[in-house]
Amino acid sequence: MAEHAMERPLRPGDRAPNVVLDAINHGGKVSIDDFRGQSGVLIGLFRGLQCPFCRRHIAASAELASSLHEKGIDSLTVVNTPIERARLYFRYHPLPGVIAASDPDSIAHRAFGLPNLQFTEHEDAWPYKVSIPTVMSMRMEMPGELPEPMNPFDASTYLNTLDGYEKTPADEKTEERTGGQLVGEFLLDRNGIVRWSFTEVDGDGSNMFAIPRAEELMSAASQLPH
């Protein structure tokens, strides 16, 4: 359970709540309190694995795990995908040096203040509602992966085909329940205090589907008190 739910994303200086989740790449549970008093931790809170943007964000974050570990910082990746589906995926796409956890009910996302964005016909009220016309007007530019700028819906379909990712009924249910879930990364010190964050909430939508610069994260990690 989470200690509390935030109405905004946690910011530097906030104390992270405890959340207990099912561990994906080992048995049992994993919690925020496992790291408190022991080490810093980078927590990535993502949508389900059916989201190709999240899969890329997760992979980019995992590439930094070794460098973070050298600084005494662990890495925890949380996905909205149910445990068995997530274990199957990570069996074939392992994350060396990263602890992964399943959060199908978005417990951690709510506790860290990340809303589940509602898609509407015409109403925009960021970060809680966004209209379909607004989403369709967005253009994803991913040279080397997308043949041309695409709206997020078409880009998602194209990338899943490119990746050979076939959605299961579990993926479909996750997408129905948390398809608009906003994501974020939070760097906590060993006392559980947020020292750096990056969320899709920030920037009035300009951070949607974006990945933080590795240099920015590693600079924050270098300043983490030991």
PDB file of C-alpha atoms in Angstrom:
ATOM      1  CA  MET A   1       0.000   0.000   0.000  1.00  0.00           C
ATOM      2  CA  ALA A   2       1.036   3.596  -0.479  1.00  0.00           C
ATOM      3  CA  GLU A   3       1.236   5.957   2.445  1.00  0.00           C
ATOM      4  CA  HIS A   4      -0.652   8.655   0.559  1.00  0.00           C
ATOM      5  CA  ALA A   5      -1.655   9.808  -2.919  1.00  0.00           C
ATOM      6  CA  MET A   6      -0.412  13.100  -4.327  1.00  0.00           C
ATOM      7  CA  GLU A   7      -2.476  15.544  -6.377  1.00  0.00           C
ATOM      8  CA  ARG A   8       0.683  16.538  -8.241  1.00  0.00           C
ATOM      9  CA  PRO A   9       3.863  14.648  -9.100  1.00  0.00           C
ATOM     10  CA  LEU A  10       6.454  14.415  -6.370  1.00  0.00           C
ATOM     11  CA  ARG A  11       9.109  17.086  -6.700  1.00  0.00           C
ATOM     12  CA  PRO A  12      12.680  17.453  -5.441  1.00  0.00           C
ATOM     13  CA  GLY A  13      12.513  17.799  -1.683  1.00  0.00           C
ATOM     14  CA  ASP A  14       9.406  15.615  -1.284  1.00  0.00           C
ATOM     15  CA  ARG A  15       9.603  12.390   0.693  1.00  0.00           C
ATOM     16  CA  ALA A  16       8.588   9.359  -1.354  1.00  0.00           C
ATOM     17  CA  PRO A  17       5.793   7.187   0.052  1.00  0.00           C
ATOM     18  CA  ASN A  18       6.238   3.482   0.608  1.00  0.00           C
ATOM     19  CA  VAL A  19       4.709   1.235  -2.046  1.00  0.00           C
ATOM     20  CA  VAL A  20       4.785  -2.577  -2.010  1.00  0.00           C
ATOM     21  CA  LEU A  21       4.575  -4.388  -5.357  1.00  0.00           C
ATOM     22  CA  ASP A  22       5.088  -7.840  -6.886  1.00  0.00           C
ATOM     23  CA  ALA A  23       8.658  -8.322  -8.093  1.00  0.00           C
ATOM     24  CA  ILE A  24       8.949  -9.432 -11.710  1.00  0.00           C
ATOM     25  CA  ASN A  25      12.510 -10.675 -12.037  1.00  0.00           C
ATOM     26  CA  HIS A  26      12.668 -12.406  -8.669  1.00  0.00           C
ATOM     27  CA  GLY A  27      10.126 -13.906  -6.317  1.00  0.00           C
ATOM     28  CA  GLY A  28       8.271 -12.082  -3.582  1.00  0.00           C
ATOM     29  CA  LYS A  29       7.708  -8.375  -3.144  1.00  0.00           C
ATOM     30  CA  VAL A  30       9.676  -5.189  -3.602  1.00  0.00           C
ATOM     31  CA  SER A  31       9.005  -1.928  -1.790  1.00  0.00           C
ATOM     32  CA  ILE A  32      10.329   1.608  -1.669  1.00  0.00           C
ATOM     33  CA  ASP A  33      11.276   1.024   1.953  1.00  0.00           C
ATOM     34  CA  ASP A  34      13.664  -1.747   0.828  1.00  0.00           C
ATOM     35  CA  PHE A  35      16.024   1.014  -0.322  1.00  0.00           C
ATOM     36  CA  ARG A  36      15.422   3.537   2.451  1.00  0.00           C
ATOM     37  CA  GLY A  37      18.491   3.841   4.620  1.00  0.00           C
ATOM     38  CA  GLN A  38      20.413   1.525   2.271  1.00  0.00           C
ATOM     39  CA  SER A  39      20.948   3.218  -1.086  1.00  0.00           C
ATOM     40  CA  GLY A  40      19.668   5.794  -3.499  1.00  0.00           C
ATOM     41  CA  VAL A  41      17.277   4.501  -6.154  1.00  0.00           C
ATOM     42  CA  LEU A  42      16.042   5.602  -9.561  1.00  0.00           C
ATOM     43  CA  ILE A  43      12.364   4.702  -9.816  1.00  0.00           C
ATOM     44  CA  GLY A  44      10.826   4.568 -13.284  1.00  0.00           C
ATOM     45  CA  LEU A  45       7.023   4.412 -13.393  1.00  0.00           C
ATOM     46  CA  PHE A  46       5.774   3.343 -16.817  1.00  0.00           C
ATOM     47  CA  ARG A  47       2.632   2.336 -18.681  1.00  0.00           C
ATOM     48  CA  GLY A  48       2.124  -1.282 -19.661  1.00  0.00           C
ATOM     49  CA  LEU A  49       4.584  -3.053 -21.899  1.00  0.00           C
ATOM     50  CA  GLN A  50       2.123  -2.790 -24.782  1.00  0.00           C
ATOM     51  CA  CYS A  51       3.290   0.832 -25.083  1.00  0.00           C
ATOM     52  CA  PRO A  52       6.300   0.952 -27.476  1.00  0.00           C
ATOM     53  CA  PHE A  53       7.355   4.370 -26.178  1.00  0.00           C
ATOM     54  CA  CYS A  54       7.581   2.974 -22.649  1.00  0.00           C
ATOM     55  CA  ARG A  55       9.563  -0.038 -23.826  1.00  0.00           C
ATOM     56  CA  ARG A  56      12.094   2.333 -25.339  1.00  0.00           C
ATOM     57  CA  HIS A  57      12.110   4.532 -22.229  1.00  0.00           C
ATOM     58  CA  ILE A  58      12.667   1.441 -20.052  1.00  0.00           C
ATOM     59  CA  ALA A  59      15.548   0.282 -22.254  1.00  0.00           C
ATOM     60  CA  ALA A  60      17.173   3.725 -22.171  1.00  0.00           C
ATOM     61  CA  SER A  61      16.874   3.842 -18.390  1.00  0.00           C
ATOM     62  CA  ALA A  62      18.317   0.323 -18.051  1.00  0.00           C
ATOM     63  CA  GLU A  63      21.395   1.362 -20.051  1.00  0.00           C
ATOM     64  CA  LEU A  64      22.290   3.689 -17.160  1.00  0.00           C
ATOM     65  CA  ALA A  65      21.880   1.058 -14.425  1.00  0.00           C
ATOM     66  CA  SER A  66      25.541   0.077 -14.322  1.00  0.00           C
ATOM     67  CA  SER A  67      26.738   3.690 -14.135  1.00  0.00           C
ATOM     68  CA  LEU A  68      24.187   4.445 -11.421  1.00  0.00           C
ATOM     69  CA  HIS A  69      25.225   1.369  -9.460  1.00  0.00           C
ATOM     70  CA  GLU A  70      28.815   2.648  -9.443  1.00  0.00           C
ATOM     71  CA  LYS A  71      27.458   5.683  -7.611  1.00  0.00           C
ATOM     72  CA  GLY A  72      25.626   3.505  -5.073  1.00  0.00           C
ATOM     73  CA  ILE A  73      22.222   3.960  -6.737  1.00  0.00           C
ATOM     74  CA  ASP A  74      19.860   1.073  -7.499  1.00  0.00           C
ATOM     75  CA  SER A  75      17.296   1.018 -10.329  1.00  0.00           C
ATOM     76  CA  LEU A  76      13.639   0.040  -9.989  1.00  0.00           C
ATOM     77  CA  THR A  77      11.362  -0.175 -13.038  1.00  0.00           C
ATOM     78  CA  VAL A  78       7.588  -0.381 -12.467  1.00  0.00           C
ATOM     79  CA  VAL A  79       5.123  -1.327 -15.215  1.00  0.00           C
ATOM     80  CA  ASN A  80       1.333  -1.503 -15.253  1.00  0.00           C
ATOM     81  CA  THR A  81       1.477  -4.930 -16.908  1.00  0.00           C
ATOM     82  CA  PRO A  82       0.154  -7.909 -14.859  1.00  0.00           C
ATOM     83  CA  ILE A  83       2.856 -10.038 -13.272  1.00  0.00           C
ATOM     84  CA  GLU A  84       2.735 -13.162 -15.474  1.00  0.00           C
ATOM     85  CA  ARG A  85       2.681 -11.198 -18.735  1.00  0.00           C
ATOM     86  CA  ALA A  86       5.513  -8.985 -17.481  1.00  0.00           C
ATOM     87  CA  ARG A  87       7.616 -11.986 -16.447  1.00  0.00           C
ATOM     88  CA  LEU A  88       7.195 -13.513 -19.892  1.00  0.00           C
ATOM     89  CA  TYR A  89       8.291 -10.303 -21.594  1.00  0.00           C
ATOM     90  CA  PHE A  90      11.340  -9.709 -19.394  1.00  0.00           C
ATOM     91  CA  ARG A  91      12.371 -13.355 -19.726  1.00  0.00           C
ATOM     92  CA  TYR A  92      13.169 -12.532 -23.359  1.00  0.00           C
ATOM     93  CA  HIS A  93      14.106  -8.884 -22.746  1.00  0.00           C
ATOM     94  CA  PRO A  94      16.063  -8.962 -19.476  1.00  0.00           C
ATOM     95  CA  LEU A  95      17.115  -5.820 -17.636  1.00  0.00           C
ATOM     96  CA  PRO A  96      20.566  -6.499 -16.150  1.00  0.00           C
ATOM     97  CA  GLY A  97      21.074  -4.629 -12.912  1.00  0.00           C
ATOM     98  CA  VAL A  98      17.463  -3.447 -12.727  1.00  0.00           C
ATOM     99  CA  ILE A  99      14.754  -4.579 -10.312  1.00  0.00           C
ATOM    100  CA  ALA A 100      11.387  -4.764 -12.069  1.00  0.00           C
ATOM    101  CA  ALA A 101       7.944  -4.692 -10.446  1.00  0.00           C
ATOM    102  CA  SER A 102       4.362  -5.162 -11.624  1.00  0.00           C
ATOM    103  CA  ASP A 103       1.744  -2.547 -10.752  1.00  0.00           C
ATOM    104  CA  PRO A 104      -1.435  -3.308 -12.748  1.00  0.00           C
ATOM    105  CA  ASP A 105      -3.538  -1.077 -10.485  1.00  0.00           C
ATOM    106  CA  SER A 106      -1.213   1.957 -10.825  1.00  0.00           C
ATOM    107  CA  ILE A 107      -0.701   2.107  -7.059  1.00  0.00           C
ATOM    108  CA  ALA A 108       2.796   3.573  -7.359  1.00  0.00           C
ATOM    109  CA  HIS A 109       1.793   5.995 -10.105  1.00  0.00           C
ATOM    110  CA  ARG A 110      -0.978   7.457  -7.953  1.00  0.00           C
ATOM    111  CA  ALA A 111       1.248   7.587  -4.881  1.00  0.00           C
ATOM    112  CA  PHE A 112       3.864   9.537  -6.834  1.00  0.00           C
ATOM    113  CA  GLY A 113       1.221  11.887  -8.239  1.00  0.00           C
ATOM    114  CA  LEU A 114       1.039  10.705 -11.851  1.00  0.00           C
ATOM    115  CA  PRO A 115      -2.544  10.900 -13.197  1.00  0.00           C
ATOM    116  CA  ASN A 116      -4.199   8.560 -15.678  1.00  0.00           C
ATOM    117  CA  LEU A 117      -4.970  10.917 -18.548  1.00  0.00           C
ATOM    118  CA  GLN A 118      -8.528  10.665 -19.880  1.00  0.00           C
ATOM    119  CA  PHE A 119      -9.069  10.887 -23.634  1.00  0.00           C
ATOM    120  CA  THR A 120     -12.095  13.018 -24.539  1.00  0.00           C
ATOM    121  CA  GLU A 121     -13.885  14.089 -27.696  1.00  0.00           C
ATOM    122  CA  HIS A 122     -13.204  17.807 -27.345  1.00  0.00           C
ATOM    123  CA  GLU A 123     -12.097  18.751 -23.810  1.00  0.00           C
ATOM    124  CA  ASP A 124      -8.494  19.572 -22.914  1.00  0.00           C
ATOM    125  CA  ALA A 125      -7.601  20.000 -19.240  1.00  0.00           C
ATOM    126  CA  TRP A 126      -3.976  18.997 -18.843  1.00  0.00           C
ATOM    127  CA  PRO A 127      -2.837  16.772 -17.150  1.00  0.00           C
ATOM    128  CA  TYR A 128      -6.190  15.079 -16.527  1.00  0.00           C
ATOM    129  CA  LYS A 129      -7.948  15.283 -19.897  1.00  0.00           C
ATOM    130  CA  VAL A 130      -6.839  15.566 -23.495  1.00  0.00           C
ATOM    131  CA  SER A 131      -8.999  15.562 -26.617  1.00  0.00           C
ATOM    132  CA  ILE A 132      -8.538  13.113 -29.450  1.00  0.00           C
ATOM    133  CA  PRO A 133      -8.064  15.996 -31.948  1.00  0.00           C
ATOM    134  CA  THR A 134      -5.217  17.322 -29.777  1.00  0.00           C
ATOM    135  CA  VAL A 135      -3.526  13.922 -29.718  1.00  0.00           C
ATOM    136  CA  MET A 136      -4.014  13.486 -33.457  1.00  0.00           C
ATOM    137  CA  SER A 137      -2.331  16.854 -34.023  1.00  0.00           C
ATOM    138  CA  MET A 138       0.827  15.714 -32.225  1.00  0.00           C
ATOM    139  CA  ARG A 139       3.707  14.472 -34.352  1.00  0.00           C
ATOM    140  CA  MET A 140       6.225  11.903 -33.181  1.00  0.00           C
ATOM    141  CA  GLU A 141       9.618  12.293 -34.820  1.00  0.00           C
ATOM    142  CA  MET A 142      11.822   9.221 -34.384  1.00  0.00           C
ATOM    143  CA  PRO A 143      14.397   9.142 -37.189  1.00  0.00           C
ATOM    144  CA  GLY A 144      15.590   5.635 -37.910  1.00  0.00           C
ATOM    145  CA  GLU A 145      12.415   4.091 -36.531  1.00  0.00           C
ATOM    146  CA  LEU A 146       9.467   5.988 -37.968  1.00  0.00           C
ATOM    147  CA  PRO A 147       9.466   6.602 -41.724  1.00  0.00           C
ATOM    148  CA  GLU A 148       7.926  10.033 -41.177  1.00  0.00           C
ATOM    149  CA  PRO A 149       6.433  12.127 -38.339  1.00  0.00           C
ATOM    150  CA  MET A 150       3.265  10.400 -37.094  1.00  0.00           C
ATOM    151  CA  ASN A 151       0.561  11.017 -34.524  1.00  0.00           C
ATOM    152  CA  PRO A 152       1.028   8.931 -31.350  1.00  0.00           C
ATOM    153  CA  PHE A 153      -1.689   6.400 -32.210  1.00  0.00           C
ATOM    154  CA  ASP A 154      -0.295   5.609 -35.656  1.00  0.00           C
ATOM    155  CA  ALA A 155       3.264   5.692 -34.323  1.00  0.00           C
ATOM    156  CA  SER A 156       2.374   3.193 -31.606  1.00  0.00           C
ATOM    157  CA  THR A 157       0.864   0.798 -34.137  1.00  0.00           C
ATOM    158  CA  TYR A 158       3.848   1.157 -36.458  1.00  0.00           C
ATOM    159  CA  LEU A 159       6.422   0.609 -33.691  1.00  0.00           C
ATOM    160  CA  ASN A 160       4.642  -2.446 -32.282  1.00  0.00           C
ATOM    161  CA  THR A 161       4.707  -3.960 -35.773  1.00  0.00           C
ATOM    162  CA  LEU A 162       8.359  -2.976 -36.155  1.00  0.00           C
ATOM    163  CA  ASP A 163       9.173  -4.628 -32.820  1.00  0.00           C
ATOM    164  CA  GLY A 164       7.112  -7.716 -33.585  1.00  0.00           C
ATOM    165  CA  TYR A 165       5.155  -7.062 -30.402  1.00  0.00           C
ATOM    166  CA  GLU A 166       1.847  -8.928 -30.474  1.00  0.00           C
ATOM    167  CA  LYS A 167      -0.661  -7.750 -27.912  1.00  0.00           C
ATOM    168  CA  THR A 168      -2.255 -10.384 -25.700  1.00  0.00           C
ATOM    169  CA  PRO A 169      -5.652 -10.132 -23.975  1.00  0.00           C
ATOM    170  CA  ALA A 170      -3.722  -9.053 -20.860  1.00  0.00           C
ATOM    171  CA  ASP A 171      -2.157  -6.216 -22.847  1.00  0.00           C
ATOM    172  CA  GLU A 172      -5.549  -5.157 -24.190  1.00  0.00           C
ATOM    173  CA  LYS A 173      -6.982  -5.016 -20.668  1.00  0.00           C
ATOM    174  CA  THR A 174      -3.983  -3.018 -19.450  1.00  0.00           C
ATOM    175  CA  GLU A 175      -4.406  -0.565 -22.308  1.00  0.00           C
ATOM    176  CA  GLU A 176      -8.111  -0.134 -21.552  1.00  0.00           C
ATOM    177  CA  ARG A 177      -7.398   0.507 -17.885  1.00  0.00           C
ATOM    178  CA  THR A 178      -4.198   2.552 -17.983  1.00  0.00           C
ATOM    179  CA  GLY A 179      -3.699   3.601 -21.618  1.00  0.00           C
ATOM    180  CA  GLY A 180      -3.571   7.261 -20.599  1.00  0.00           C
ATOM    181  CA  GLN A 181      -1.341   6.739 -17.578  1.00  0.00           C
ATOM    182  CA  LEU A 182       1.343   9.425 -17.438  1.00  0.00           C
ATOM    183  CA  VAL A 183       4.832   8.237 -16.608  1.00  0.00           C
ATOM    184  CA  GLY A 184       7.853   9.562 -14.781  1.00  0.00           C
ATOM    185  CA  GLU A 185      11.239   8.898 -13.246  1.00  0.00           C
ATOM    186  CA  PHE A 186      12.213   9.861  -9.719  1.00  0.00           C
ATOM    187  CA  LEU A 187      15.705   9.796  -8.240  1.00  0.00           C
ATOM    188  CA  LEU A 188      15.600   9.238  -4.481  1.00  0.00           C
ATOM    189  CA  ASP A 189      18.460   9.559  -2.028  1.00  0.00           C
ATOM    190  CA  ARG A 190      19.037   6.886   0.598  1.00  0.00           C
ATOM    191  CA  ASN A 191      16.571   8.632   2.908  1.00  0.00           C
ATOM    192  CA  GLY A 192      13.800   8.399   0.319  1.00  0.00           C
ATOM    193  CA  ILE A 193      13.843  12.104  -0.584  1.00  0.00           C
ATOM    194  CA  VAL A 194      13.306  13.033  -4.231  1.00  0.00           C
ATOM    195  CA  ARG A 195      16.405  14.757  -5.612  1.00  0.00           C
ATOM    196  CA  TRP A 196      15.491  14.820  -9.328  1.00  0.00           C
ATOM    197  CA  SER A 197      12.452  13.980 -11.422  1.00  0.00           C
ATOM    198  CA  PHE A 198      11.196  13.863 -14.981  1.00  0.00           C
ATOM    199  CA  THR A 199       7.495  13.374 -15.723  1.00  0.00           C
ATOM    200  CA  GLU A 200       5.088  13.602 -18.638  1.00  0.00           C
ATOM    201  CA  VAL A 201       2.996  15.937 -16.489  1.00  0.00           C
ATOM    202  CA  ASP A 202       5.589  18.688 -16.783  1.00  0.00           C
ATOM    203  CA  GLY A 203       5.711  20.938 -19.817  1.00  0.00           C
ATOM    204  CA  ASP A 204       1.954  21.015 -20.458  1.00  0.00           C
ATOM    205  CA  GLY A 205       2.247  17.929 -22.620  1.00  0.00           C
ATOM    206  CA  SER A 206       5.572  18.631 -24.313  1.00  0.00           C
ATOM    207  CA  ASN A 207       7.173  15.771 -22.323  1.00  0.00           C
ATOM    208  CA  MET A 208       4.697  13.207 -23.634  1.00  0.00           C
ATOM    209  CA  PHE A 209       6.566  10.110 -24.874  1.00  0.00           C
ATOM    210  CA  ALA A 210       9.896  11.869 -24.258  1.00  0.00           C
ATOM    211  CA  ILE A 211      12.958  10.381 -22.596  1.00  0.00           C
ATOM    212  CA  PRO A 212      15.080  12.505 -20.234  1.00  0.00           C
ATOM    213  CA  ARG A 213      18.626  13.321 -21.257  1.00  0.00           C
ATOM    214  CA  ALA A 214      21.073  10.842 -19.769  1.00  0.00           C
ATOM    215  CA  GLU A 215      23.498  13.672 -18.985  1.00  0.00           C
ATOM    216  CA  GLU A 216      20.873  15.449 -16.891  1.00  0.00           C
ATOM    217  CA  LEU A 217      20.072  12.339 -14.860  1.00  0.00           C
ATOM    218  CA  MET A 218      23.708  11.369 -14.311  1.00  0.00           C
ATOM    219  CA  SER A 219      24.552  14.928 -13.233  1.00  0.00           C
ATOM    220  CA  ALA A 220      21.800  14.723 -10.600  1.00  0.00           C
ATOM    221  CA  ALA A 221      23.050  11.290  -9.552  1.00  0.00           C
ATOM    222  CA  SER A 222      26.578  12.660  -9.066  1.00  0.00           C
ATOM    223  CA  GLN A 223      25.213  15.218  -6.618  1.00  0.00           C
ATOM    224  CA  LEU A 224      23.326  12.682  -4.531  1.00  0.00           C
ATOM    225  CA  PRO A 225      24.559  12.684  -0.921  1.00  0.00           C
ATOM    226  CA  HIS A 226      26.093   9.391   0.155  1.00  0.00           C
TER     227      HIS A 226
END
